Every structure is written in C-alpha cells, then in structure tokens.
PDB file of N, CA and C in Angstrom:
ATOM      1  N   UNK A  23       8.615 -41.282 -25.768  1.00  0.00           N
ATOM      2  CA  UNK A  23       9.149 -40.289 -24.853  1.00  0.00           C
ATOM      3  C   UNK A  23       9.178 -40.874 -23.444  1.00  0.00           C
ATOM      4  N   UNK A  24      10.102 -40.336 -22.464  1.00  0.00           N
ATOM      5  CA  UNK A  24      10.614 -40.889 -21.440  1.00  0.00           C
ATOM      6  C   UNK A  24       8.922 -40.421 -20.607  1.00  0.00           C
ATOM      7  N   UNK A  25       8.804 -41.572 -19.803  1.00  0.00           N
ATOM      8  CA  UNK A  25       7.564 -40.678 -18.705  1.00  0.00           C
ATOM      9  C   UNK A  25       7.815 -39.980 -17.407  1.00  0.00           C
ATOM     10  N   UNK A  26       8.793 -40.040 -16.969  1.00  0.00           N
ATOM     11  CA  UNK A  26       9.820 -39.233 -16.054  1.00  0.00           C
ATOM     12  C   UNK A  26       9.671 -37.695 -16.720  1.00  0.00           C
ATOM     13  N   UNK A  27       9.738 -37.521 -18.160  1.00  0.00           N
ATOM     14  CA  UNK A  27      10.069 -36.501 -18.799  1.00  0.00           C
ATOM     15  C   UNK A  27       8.918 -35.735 -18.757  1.00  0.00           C
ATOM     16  N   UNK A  28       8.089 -36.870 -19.037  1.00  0.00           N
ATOM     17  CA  UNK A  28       6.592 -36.300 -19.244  1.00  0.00           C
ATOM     18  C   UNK A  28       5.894 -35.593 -17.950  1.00  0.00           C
ATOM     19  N   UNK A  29       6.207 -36.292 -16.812  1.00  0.00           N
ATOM     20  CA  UNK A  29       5.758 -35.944 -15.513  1.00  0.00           C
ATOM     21  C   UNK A  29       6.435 -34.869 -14.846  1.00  0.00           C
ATOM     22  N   UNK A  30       7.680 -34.470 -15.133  1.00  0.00           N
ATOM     23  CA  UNK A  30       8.652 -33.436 -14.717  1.00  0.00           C
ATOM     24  C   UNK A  30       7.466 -32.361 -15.561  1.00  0.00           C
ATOM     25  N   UNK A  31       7.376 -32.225 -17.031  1.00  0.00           N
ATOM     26  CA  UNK A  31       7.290 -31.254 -17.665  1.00  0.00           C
ATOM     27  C   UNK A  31       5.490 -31.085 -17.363  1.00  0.00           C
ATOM     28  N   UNK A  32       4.768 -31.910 -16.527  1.00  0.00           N
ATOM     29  CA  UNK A  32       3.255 -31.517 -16.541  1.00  0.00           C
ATOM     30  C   UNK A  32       3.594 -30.643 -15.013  1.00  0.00           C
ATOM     31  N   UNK A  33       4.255 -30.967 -14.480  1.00  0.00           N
ATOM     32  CA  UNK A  33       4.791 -30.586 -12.867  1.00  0.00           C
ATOM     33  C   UNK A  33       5.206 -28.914 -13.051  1.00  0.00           C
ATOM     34  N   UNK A  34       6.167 -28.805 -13.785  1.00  0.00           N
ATOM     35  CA  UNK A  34       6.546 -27.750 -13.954  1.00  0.00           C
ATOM     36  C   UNK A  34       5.553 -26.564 -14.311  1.00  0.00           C
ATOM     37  N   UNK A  35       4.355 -27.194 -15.436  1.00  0.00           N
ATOM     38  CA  UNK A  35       3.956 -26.132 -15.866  1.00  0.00           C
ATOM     39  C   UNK A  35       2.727 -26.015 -15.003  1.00  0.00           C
ATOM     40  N   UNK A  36       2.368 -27.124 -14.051  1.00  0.00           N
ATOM     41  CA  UNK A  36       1.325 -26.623 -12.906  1.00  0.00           C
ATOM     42  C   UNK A  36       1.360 -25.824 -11.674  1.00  0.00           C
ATOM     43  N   UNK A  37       3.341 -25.856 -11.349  1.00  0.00           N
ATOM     44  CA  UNK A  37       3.717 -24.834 -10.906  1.00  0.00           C
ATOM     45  C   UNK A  37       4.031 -23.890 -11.292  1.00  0.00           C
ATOM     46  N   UNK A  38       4.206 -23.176 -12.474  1.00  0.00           N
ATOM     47  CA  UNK A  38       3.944 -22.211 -13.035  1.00  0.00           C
ATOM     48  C   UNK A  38       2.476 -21.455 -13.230  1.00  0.00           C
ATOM     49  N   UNK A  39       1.568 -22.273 -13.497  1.00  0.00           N
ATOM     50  CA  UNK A  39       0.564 -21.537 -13.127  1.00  0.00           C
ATOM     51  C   UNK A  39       0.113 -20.713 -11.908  1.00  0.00           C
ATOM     52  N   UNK A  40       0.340 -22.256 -10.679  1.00  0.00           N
ATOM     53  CA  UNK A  40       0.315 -21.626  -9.199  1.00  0.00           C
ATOM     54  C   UNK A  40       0.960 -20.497  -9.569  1.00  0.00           C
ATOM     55  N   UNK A  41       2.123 -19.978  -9.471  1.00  0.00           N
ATOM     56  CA  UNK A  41       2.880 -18.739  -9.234  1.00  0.00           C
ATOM     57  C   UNK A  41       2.330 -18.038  -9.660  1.00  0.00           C
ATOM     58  N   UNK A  42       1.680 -17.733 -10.977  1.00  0.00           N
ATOM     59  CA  UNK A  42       1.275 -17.300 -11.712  1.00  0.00           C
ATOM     60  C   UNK A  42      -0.179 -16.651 -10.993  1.00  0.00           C
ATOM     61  N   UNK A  43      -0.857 -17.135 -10.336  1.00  0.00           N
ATOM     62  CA  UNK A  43      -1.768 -16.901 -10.198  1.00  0.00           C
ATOM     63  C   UNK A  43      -1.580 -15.960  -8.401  1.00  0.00           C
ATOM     64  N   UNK A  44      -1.063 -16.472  -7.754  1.00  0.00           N
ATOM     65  CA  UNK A  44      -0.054 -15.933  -6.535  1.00  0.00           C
ATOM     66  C   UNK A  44       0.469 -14.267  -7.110  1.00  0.00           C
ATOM     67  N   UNK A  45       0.828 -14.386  -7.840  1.00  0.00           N
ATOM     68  CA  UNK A  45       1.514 -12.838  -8.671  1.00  0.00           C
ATOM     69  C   UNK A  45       0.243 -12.063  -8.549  1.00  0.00           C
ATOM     70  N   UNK A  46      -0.858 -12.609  -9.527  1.00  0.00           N
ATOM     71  CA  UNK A  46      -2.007 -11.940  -9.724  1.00  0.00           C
ATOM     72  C   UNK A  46      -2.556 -11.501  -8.304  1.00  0.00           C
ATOM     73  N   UNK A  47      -2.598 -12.259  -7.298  1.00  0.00           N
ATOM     74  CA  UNK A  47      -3.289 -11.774  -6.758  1.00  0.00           C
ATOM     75  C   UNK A  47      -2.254 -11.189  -5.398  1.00  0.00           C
ATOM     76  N   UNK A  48      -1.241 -11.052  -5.457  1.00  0.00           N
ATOM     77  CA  UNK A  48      -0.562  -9.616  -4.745  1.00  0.00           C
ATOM     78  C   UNK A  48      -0.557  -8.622  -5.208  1.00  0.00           C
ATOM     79  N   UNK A  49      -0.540  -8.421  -6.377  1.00  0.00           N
ATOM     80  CA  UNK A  49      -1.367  -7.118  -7.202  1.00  0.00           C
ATOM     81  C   UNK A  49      -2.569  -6.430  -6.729  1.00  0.00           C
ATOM     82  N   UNK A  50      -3.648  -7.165  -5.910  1.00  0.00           N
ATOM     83  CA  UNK A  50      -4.770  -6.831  -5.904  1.00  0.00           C
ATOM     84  C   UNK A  50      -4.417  -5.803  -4.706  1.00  0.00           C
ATOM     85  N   UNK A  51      -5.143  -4.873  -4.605  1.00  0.00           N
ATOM     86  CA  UNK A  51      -5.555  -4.131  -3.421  1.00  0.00           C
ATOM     87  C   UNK A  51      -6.854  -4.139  -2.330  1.00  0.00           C
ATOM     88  N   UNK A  52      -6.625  -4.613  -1.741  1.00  0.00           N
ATOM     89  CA  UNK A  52      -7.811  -5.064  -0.539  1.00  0.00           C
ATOM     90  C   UNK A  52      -8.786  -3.736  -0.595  1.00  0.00           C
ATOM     91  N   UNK A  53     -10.452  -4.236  -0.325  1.00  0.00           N
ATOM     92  CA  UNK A  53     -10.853  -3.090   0.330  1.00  0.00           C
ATOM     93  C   UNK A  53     -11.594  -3.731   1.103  1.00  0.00           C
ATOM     94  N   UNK A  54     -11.697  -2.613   2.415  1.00  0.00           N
ATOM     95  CA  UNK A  54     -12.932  -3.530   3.426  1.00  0.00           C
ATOM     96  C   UNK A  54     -14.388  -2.781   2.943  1.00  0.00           C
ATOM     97  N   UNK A  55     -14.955  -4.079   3.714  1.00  0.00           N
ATOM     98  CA  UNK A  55     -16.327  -4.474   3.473  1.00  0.00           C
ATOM     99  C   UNK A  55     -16.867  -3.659   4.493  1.00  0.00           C
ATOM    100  N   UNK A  56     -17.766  -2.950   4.032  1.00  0.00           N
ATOM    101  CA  UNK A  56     -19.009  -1.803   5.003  1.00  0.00           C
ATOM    102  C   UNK A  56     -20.636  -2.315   4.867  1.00  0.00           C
ATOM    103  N   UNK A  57     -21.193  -2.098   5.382  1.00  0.00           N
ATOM    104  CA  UNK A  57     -22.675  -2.514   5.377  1.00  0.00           C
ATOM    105  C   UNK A  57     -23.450  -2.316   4.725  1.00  0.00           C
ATOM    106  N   UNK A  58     -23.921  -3.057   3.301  1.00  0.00           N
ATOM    107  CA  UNK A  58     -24.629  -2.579   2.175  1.00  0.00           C
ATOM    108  C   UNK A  58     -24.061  -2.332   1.099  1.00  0.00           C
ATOM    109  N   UNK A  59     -22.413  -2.379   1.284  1.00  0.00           N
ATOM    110  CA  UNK A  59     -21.459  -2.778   0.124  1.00  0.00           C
ATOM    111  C   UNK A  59     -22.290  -3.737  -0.923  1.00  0.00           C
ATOM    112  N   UNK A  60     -21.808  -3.422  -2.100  1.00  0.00           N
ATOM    113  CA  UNK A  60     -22.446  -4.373  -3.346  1.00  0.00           C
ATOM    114  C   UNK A  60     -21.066  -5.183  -3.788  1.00  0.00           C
ATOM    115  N   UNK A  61     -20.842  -6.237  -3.415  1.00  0.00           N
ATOM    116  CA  UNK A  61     -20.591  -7.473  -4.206  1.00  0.00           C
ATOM    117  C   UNK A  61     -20.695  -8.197  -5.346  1.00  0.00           C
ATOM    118  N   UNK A  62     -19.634  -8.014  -6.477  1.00  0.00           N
ATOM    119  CA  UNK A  62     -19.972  -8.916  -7.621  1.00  0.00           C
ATOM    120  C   UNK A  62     -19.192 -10.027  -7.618  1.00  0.00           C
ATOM    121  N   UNK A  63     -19.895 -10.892  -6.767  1.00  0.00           N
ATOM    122  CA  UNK A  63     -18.968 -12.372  -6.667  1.00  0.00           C
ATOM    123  C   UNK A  63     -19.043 -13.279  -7.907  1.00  0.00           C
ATOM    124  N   UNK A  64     -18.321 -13.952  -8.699  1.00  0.00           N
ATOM    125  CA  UNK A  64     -18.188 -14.949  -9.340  1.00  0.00           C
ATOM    126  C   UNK A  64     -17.949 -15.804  -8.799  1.00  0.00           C
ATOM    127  N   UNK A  65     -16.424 -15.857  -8.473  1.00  0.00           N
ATOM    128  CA  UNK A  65     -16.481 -17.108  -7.972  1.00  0.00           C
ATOM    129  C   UNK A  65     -15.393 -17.066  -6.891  1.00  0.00           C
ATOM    130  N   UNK A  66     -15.649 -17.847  -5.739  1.00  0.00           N
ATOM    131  CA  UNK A  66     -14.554 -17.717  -4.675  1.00  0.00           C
ATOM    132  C   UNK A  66     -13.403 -18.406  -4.710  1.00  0.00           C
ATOM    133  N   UNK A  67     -12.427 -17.617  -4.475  1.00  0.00           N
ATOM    134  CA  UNK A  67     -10.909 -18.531  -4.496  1.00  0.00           C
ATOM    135  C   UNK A  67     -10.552 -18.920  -3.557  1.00  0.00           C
ATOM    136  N   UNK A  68     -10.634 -18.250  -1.958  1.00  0.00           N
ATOM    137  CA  UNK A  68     -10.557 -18.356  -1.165  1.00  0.00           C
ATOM    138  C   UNK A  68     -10.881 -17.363   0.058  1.00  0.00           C
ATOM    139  N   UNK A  69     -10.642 -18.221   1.237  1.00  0.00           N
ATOM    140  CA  UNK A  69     -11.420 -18.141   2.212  1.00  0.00           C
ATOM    141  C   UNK A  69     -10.221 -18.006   3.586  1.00  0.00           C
ATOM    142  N   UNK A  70      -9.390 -16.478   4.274  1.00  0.00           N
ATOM    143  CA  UNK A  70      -8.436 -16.734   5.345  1.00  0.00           C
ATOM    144  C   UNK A  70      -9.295 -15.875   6.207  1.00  0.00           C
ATOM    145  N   UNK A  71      -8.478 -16.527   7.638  1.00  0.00           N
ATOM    146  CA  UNK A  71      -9.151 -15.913   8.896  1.00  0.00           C
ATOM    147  C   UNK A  71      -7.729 -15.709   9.629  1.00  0.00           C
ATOM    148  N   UNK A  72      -7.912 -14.900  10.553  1.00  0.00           N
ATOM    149  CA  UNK A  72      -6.512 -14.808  11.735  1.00  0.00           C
ATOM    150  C   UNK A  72      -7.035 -16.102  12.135  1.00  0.00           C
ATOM    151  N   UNK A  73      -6.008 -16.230  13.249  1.00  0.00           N
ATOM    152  CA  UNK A  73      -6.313 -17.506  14.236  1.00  0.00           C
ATOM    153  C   UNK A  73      -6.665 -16.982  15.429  1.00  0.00           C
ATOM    154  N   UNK A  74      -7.595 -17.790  16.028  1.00  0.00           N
ATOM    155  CA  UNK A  74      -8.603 -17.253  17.576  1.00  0.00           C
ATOM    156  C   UNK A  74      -8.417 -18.703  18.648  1.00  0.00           C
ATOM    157  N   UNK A  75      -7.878 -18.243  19.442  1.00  0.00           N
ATOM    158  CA  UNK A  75      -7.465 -19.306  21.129  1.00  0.00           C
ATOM    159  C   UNK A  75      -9.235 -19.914  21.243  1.00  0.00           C
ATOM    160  N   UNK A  76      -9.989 -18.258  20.874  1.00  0.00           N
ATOM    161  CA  UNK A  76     -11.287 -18.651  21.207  1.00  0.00           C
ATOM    162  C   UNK A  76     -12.141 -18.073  20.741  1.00  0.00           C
ATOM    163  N   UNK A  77     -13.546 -17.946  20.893  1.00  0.00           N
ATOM    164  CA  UNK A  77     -14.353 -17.551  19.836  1.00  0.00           C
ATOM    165  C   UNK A  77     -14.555 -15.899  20.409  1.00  0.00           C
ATOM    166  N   UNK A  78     -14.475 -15.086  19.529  1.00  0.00           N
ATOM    167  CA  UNK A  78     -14.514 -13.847  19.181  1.00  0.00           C
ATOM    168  C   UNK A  78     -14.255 -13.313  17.590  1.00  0.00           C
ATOM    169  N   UNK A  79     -14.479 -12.240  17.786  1.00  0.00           N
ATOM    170  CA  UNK A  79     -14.224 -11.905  16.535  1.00  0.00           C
ATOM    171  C   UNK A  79     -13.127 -11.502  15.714  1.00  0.00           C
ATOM    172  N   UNK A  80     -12.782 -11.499  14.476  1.00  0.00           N
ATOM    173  CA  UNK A  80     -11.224 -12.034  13.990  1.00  0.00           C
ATOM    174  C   UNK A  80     -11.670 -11.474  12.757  1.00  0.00           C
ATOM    175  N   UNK A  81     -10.138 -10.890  12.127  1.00  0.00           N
ATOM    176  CA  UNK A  81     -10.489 -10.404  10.794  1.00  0.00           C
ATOM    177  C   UNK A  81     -10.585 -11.207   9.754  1.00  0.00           C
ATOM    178  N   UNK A  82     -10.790 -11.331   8.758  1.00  0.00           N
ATOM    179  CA  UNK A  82     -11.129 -11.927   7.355  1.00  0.00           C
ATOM    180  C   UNK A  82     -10.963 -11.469   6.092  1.00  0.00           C
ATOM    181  N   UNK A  83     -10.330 -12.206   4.949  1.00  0.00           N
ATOM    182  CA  UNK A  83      -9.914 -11.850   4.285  1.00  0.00           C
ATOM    183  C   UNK A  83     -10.452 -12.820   3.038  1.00  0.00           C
ATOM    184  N   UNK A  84     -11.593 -12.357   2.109  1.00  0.00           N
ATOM    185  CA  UNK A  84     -11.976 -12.842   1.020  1.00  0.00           C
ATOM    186  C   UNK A  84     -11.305 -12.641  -0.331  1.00  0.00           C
ATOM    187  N   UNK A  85     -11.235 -13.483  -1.145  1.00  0.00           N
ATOM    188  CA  UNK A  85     -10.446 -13.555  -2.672  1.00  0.00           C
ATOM    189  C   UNK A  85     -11.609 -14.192  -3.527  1.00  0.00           C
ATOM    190  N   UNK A  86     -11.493 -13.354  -4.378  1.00  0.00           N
ATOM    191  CA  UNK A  86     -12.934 -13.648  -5.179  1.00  0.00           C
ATOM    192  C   UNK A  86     -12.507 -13.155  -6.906  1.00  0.00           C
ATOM    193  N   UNK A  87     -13.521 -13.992  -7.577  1.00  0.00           N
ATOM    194  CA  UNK A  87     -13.481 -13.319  -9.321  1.00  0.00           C
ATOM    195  C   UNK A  87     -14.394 -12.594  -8.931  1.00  0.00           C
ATOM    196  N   UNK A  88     -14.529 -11.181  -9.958  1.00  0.00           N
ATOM    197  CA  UNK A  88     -15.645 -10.552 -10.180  1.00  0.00           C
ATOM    198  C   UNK A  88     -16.646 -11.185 -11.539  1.00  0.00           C
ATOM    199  N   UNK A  89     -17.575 -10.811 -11.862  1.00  0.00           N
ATOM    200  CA  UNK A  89     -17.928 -11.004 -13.007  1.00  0.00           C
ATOM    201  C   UNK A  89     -17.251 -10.947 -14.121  1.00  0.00           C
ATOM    202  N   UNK A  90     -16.286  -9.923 -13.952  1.00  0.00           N
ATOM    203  CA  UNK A  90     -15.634  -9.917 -15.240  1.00  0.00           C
ATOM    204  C   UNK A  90     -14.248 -10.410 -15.563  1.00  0.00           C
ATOM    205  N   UNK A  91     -13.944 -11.647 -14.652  1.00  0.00           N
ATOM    206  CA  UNK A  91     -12.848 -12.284 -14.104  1.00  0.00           C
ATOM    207  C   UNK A  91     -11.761 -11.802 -13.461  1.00  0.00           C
ATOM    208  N   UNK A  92     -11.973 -10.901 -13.107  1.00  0.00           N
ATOM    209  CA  UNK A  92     -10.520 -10.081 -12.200  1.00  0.00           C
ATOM    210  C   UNK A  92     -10.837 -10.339 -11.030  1.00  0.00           C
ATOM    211  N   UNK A  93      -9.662 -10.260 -10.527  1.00  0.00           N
ATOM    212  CA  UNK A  93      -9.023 -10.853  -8.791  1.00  0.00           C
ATOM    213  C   UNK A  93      -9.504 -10.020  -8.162  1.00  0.00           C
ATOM    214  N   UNK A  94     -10.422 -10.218  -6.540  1.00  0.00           N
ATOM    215  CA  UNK A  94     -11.058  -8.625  -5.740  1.00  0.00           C
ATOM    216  C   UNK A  94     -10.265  -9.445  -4.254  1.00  0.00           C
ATOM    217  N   UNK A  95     -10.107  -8.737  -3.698  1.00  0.00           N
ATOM    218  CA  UNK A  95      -9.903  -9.098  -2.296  1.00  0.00           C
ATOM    219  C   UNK A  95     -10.244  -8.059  -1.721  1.00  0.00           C
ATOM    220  N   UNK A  96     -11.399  -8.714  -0.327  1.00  0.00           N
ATOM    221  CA  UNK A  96     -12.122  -8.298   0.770  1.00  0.00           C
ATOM    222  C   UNK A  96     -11.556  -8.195   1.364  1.00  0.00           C
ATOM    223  N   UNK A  97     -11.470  -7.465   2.779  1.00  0.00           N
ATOM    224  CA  UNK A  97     -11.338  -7.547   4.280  1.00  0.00           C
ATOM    225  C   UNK A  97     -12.338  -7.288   5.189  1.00  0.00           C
ATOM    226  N   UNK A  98     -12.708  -8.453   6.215  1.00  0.00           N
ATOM    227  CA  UNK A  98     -14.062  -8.050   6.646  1.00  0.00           C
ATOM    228  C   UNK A  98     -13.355  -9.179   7.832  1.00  0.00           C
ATOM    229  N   UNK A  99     -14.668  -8.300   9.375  1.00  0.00           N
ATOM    230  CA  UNK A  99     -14.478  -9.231  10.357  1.00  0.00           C
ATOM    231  C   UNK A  99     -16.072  -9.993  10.455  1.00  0.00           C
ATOM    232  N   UNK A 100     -15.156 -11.120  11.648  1.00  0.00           N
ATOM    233  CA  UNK A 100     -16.602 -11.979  11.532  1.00  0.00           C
ATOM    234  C   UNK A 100     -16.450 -12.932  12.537  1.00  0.00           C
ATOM    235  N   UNK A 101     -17.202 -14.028  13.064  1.00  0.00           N
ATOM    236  CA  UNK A 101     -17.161 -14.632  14.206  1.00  0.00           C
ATOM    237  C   UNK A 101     -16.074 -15.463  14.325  1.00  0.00           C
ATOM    238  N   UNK A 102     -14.999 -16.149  14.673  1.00  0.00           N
ATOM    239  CA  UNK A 102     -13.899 -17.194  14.587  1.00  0.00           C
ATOM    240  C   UNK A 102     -14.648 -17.911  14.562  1.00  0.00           C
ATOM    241  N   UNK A 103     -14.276 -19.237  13.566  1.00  0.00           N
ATOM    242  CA  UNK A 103     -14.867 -20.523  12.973  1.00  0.00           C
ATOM    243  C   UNK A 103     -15.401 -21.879  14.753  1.00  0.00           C
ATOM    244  N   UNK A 104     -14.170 -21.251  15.524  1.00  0.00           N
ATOM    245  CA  UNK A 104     -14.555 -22.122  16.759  1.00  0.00           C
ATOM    246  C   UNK A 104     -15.409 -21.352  17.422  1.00  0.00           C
ATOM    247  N   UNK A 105     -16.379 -20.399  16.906  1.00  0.00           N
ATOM    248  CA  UNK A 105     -17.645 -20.275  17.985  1.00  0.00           C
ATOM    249  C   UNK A 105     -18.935 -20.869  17.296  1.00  0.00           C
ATOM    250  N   UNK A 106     -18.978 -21.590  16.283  1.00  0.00           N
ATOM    251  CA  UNK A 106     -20.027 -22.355  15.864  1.00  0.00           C
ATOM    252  C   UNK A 106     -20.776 -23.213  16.705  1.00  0.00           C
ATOM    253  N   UNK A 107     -20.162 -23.584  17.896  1.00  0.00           N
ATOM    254  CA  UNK A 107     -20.863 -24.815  18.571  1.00  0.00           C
ATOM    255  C   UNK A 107     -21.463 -23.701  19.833  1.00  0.00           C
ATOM    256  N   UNK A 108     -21.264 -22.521  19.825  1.00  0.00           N
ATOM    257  CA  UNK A 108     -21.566 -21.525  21.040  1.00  0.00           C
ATOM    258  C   UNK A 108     -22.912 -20.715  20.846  1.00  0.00           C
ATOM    259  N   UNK A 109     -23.694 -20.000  21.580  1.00  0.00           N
ATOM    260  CA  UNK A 109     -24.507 -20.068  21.067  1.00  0.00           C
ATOM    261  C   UNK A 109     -25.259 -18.345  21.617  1.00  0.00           C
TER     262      UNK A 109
END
C-alpha cells in the first residue's frame, strides 16, 4: 500500500476525532463555581483564561471528565497568570 495513502488516512481519522470531541464539548453547559462546590474531577482537558494587560482578576473557564467520563465545564474567576511574580 501506497504510504502517502497510509498517512492521508491516519490524518484524517485524527481529525475526526478532534472534531469529534470539539462537538462534545459545545454540548456541555457551563456552570460557575461557588464556594464549597463539590468537584468530581477525573481528568482535566483543559485550562482557558481571558487575557489581562495586567494582573487582576479574569474569568476562567475549566473542561474536565467527571468520574463517569462525561464532559463538565466550569466557570470560575481567579488571579491572571501574569500576577505570579507579584506579591
């Protein structure tokens, strides 16, 4: 078999998954995070922030499995990543 062929067709179906998984999780419905909320994190998918000129606080947006593998998305605020060196 051609390997051109082979590499087109591993390509294709890894972008199909991406999408695939993109679908799933516009489906999800956000909820925000309150204080003492219970969390069943598995495992994190990802991790967005707004963007900050400077350090203050900025909203956040977590993507997570639950235990029982379904897609959760957070919304929660929190310090912008450039006030780490501030103190």
């Amino acid at each position: 078999m051609n390997t051109k062929a082979i590499y087109a067709a591993c390509l294709f179906a890894a972008l199909n998954i991406c999408t695939l998984s993109a679908r799933a999780e516009a489906d999800v419905t956000p909820m925000s995070y309150s204080y003492g909320s219970h969390l069943d994190i598995k495992k994190v998918l990802s991790l967005k922030q707004d963007s900050a000129p400077s350090c203050g606080v900025v909203n956040a947006q977590l993507t997570y499995l639950d235990s029982q593998s379904k897609t959760q998305v957070l919304d929660y605020r929190k310090l912008a990543d450039n006030c780490n060196s501030d103190n």
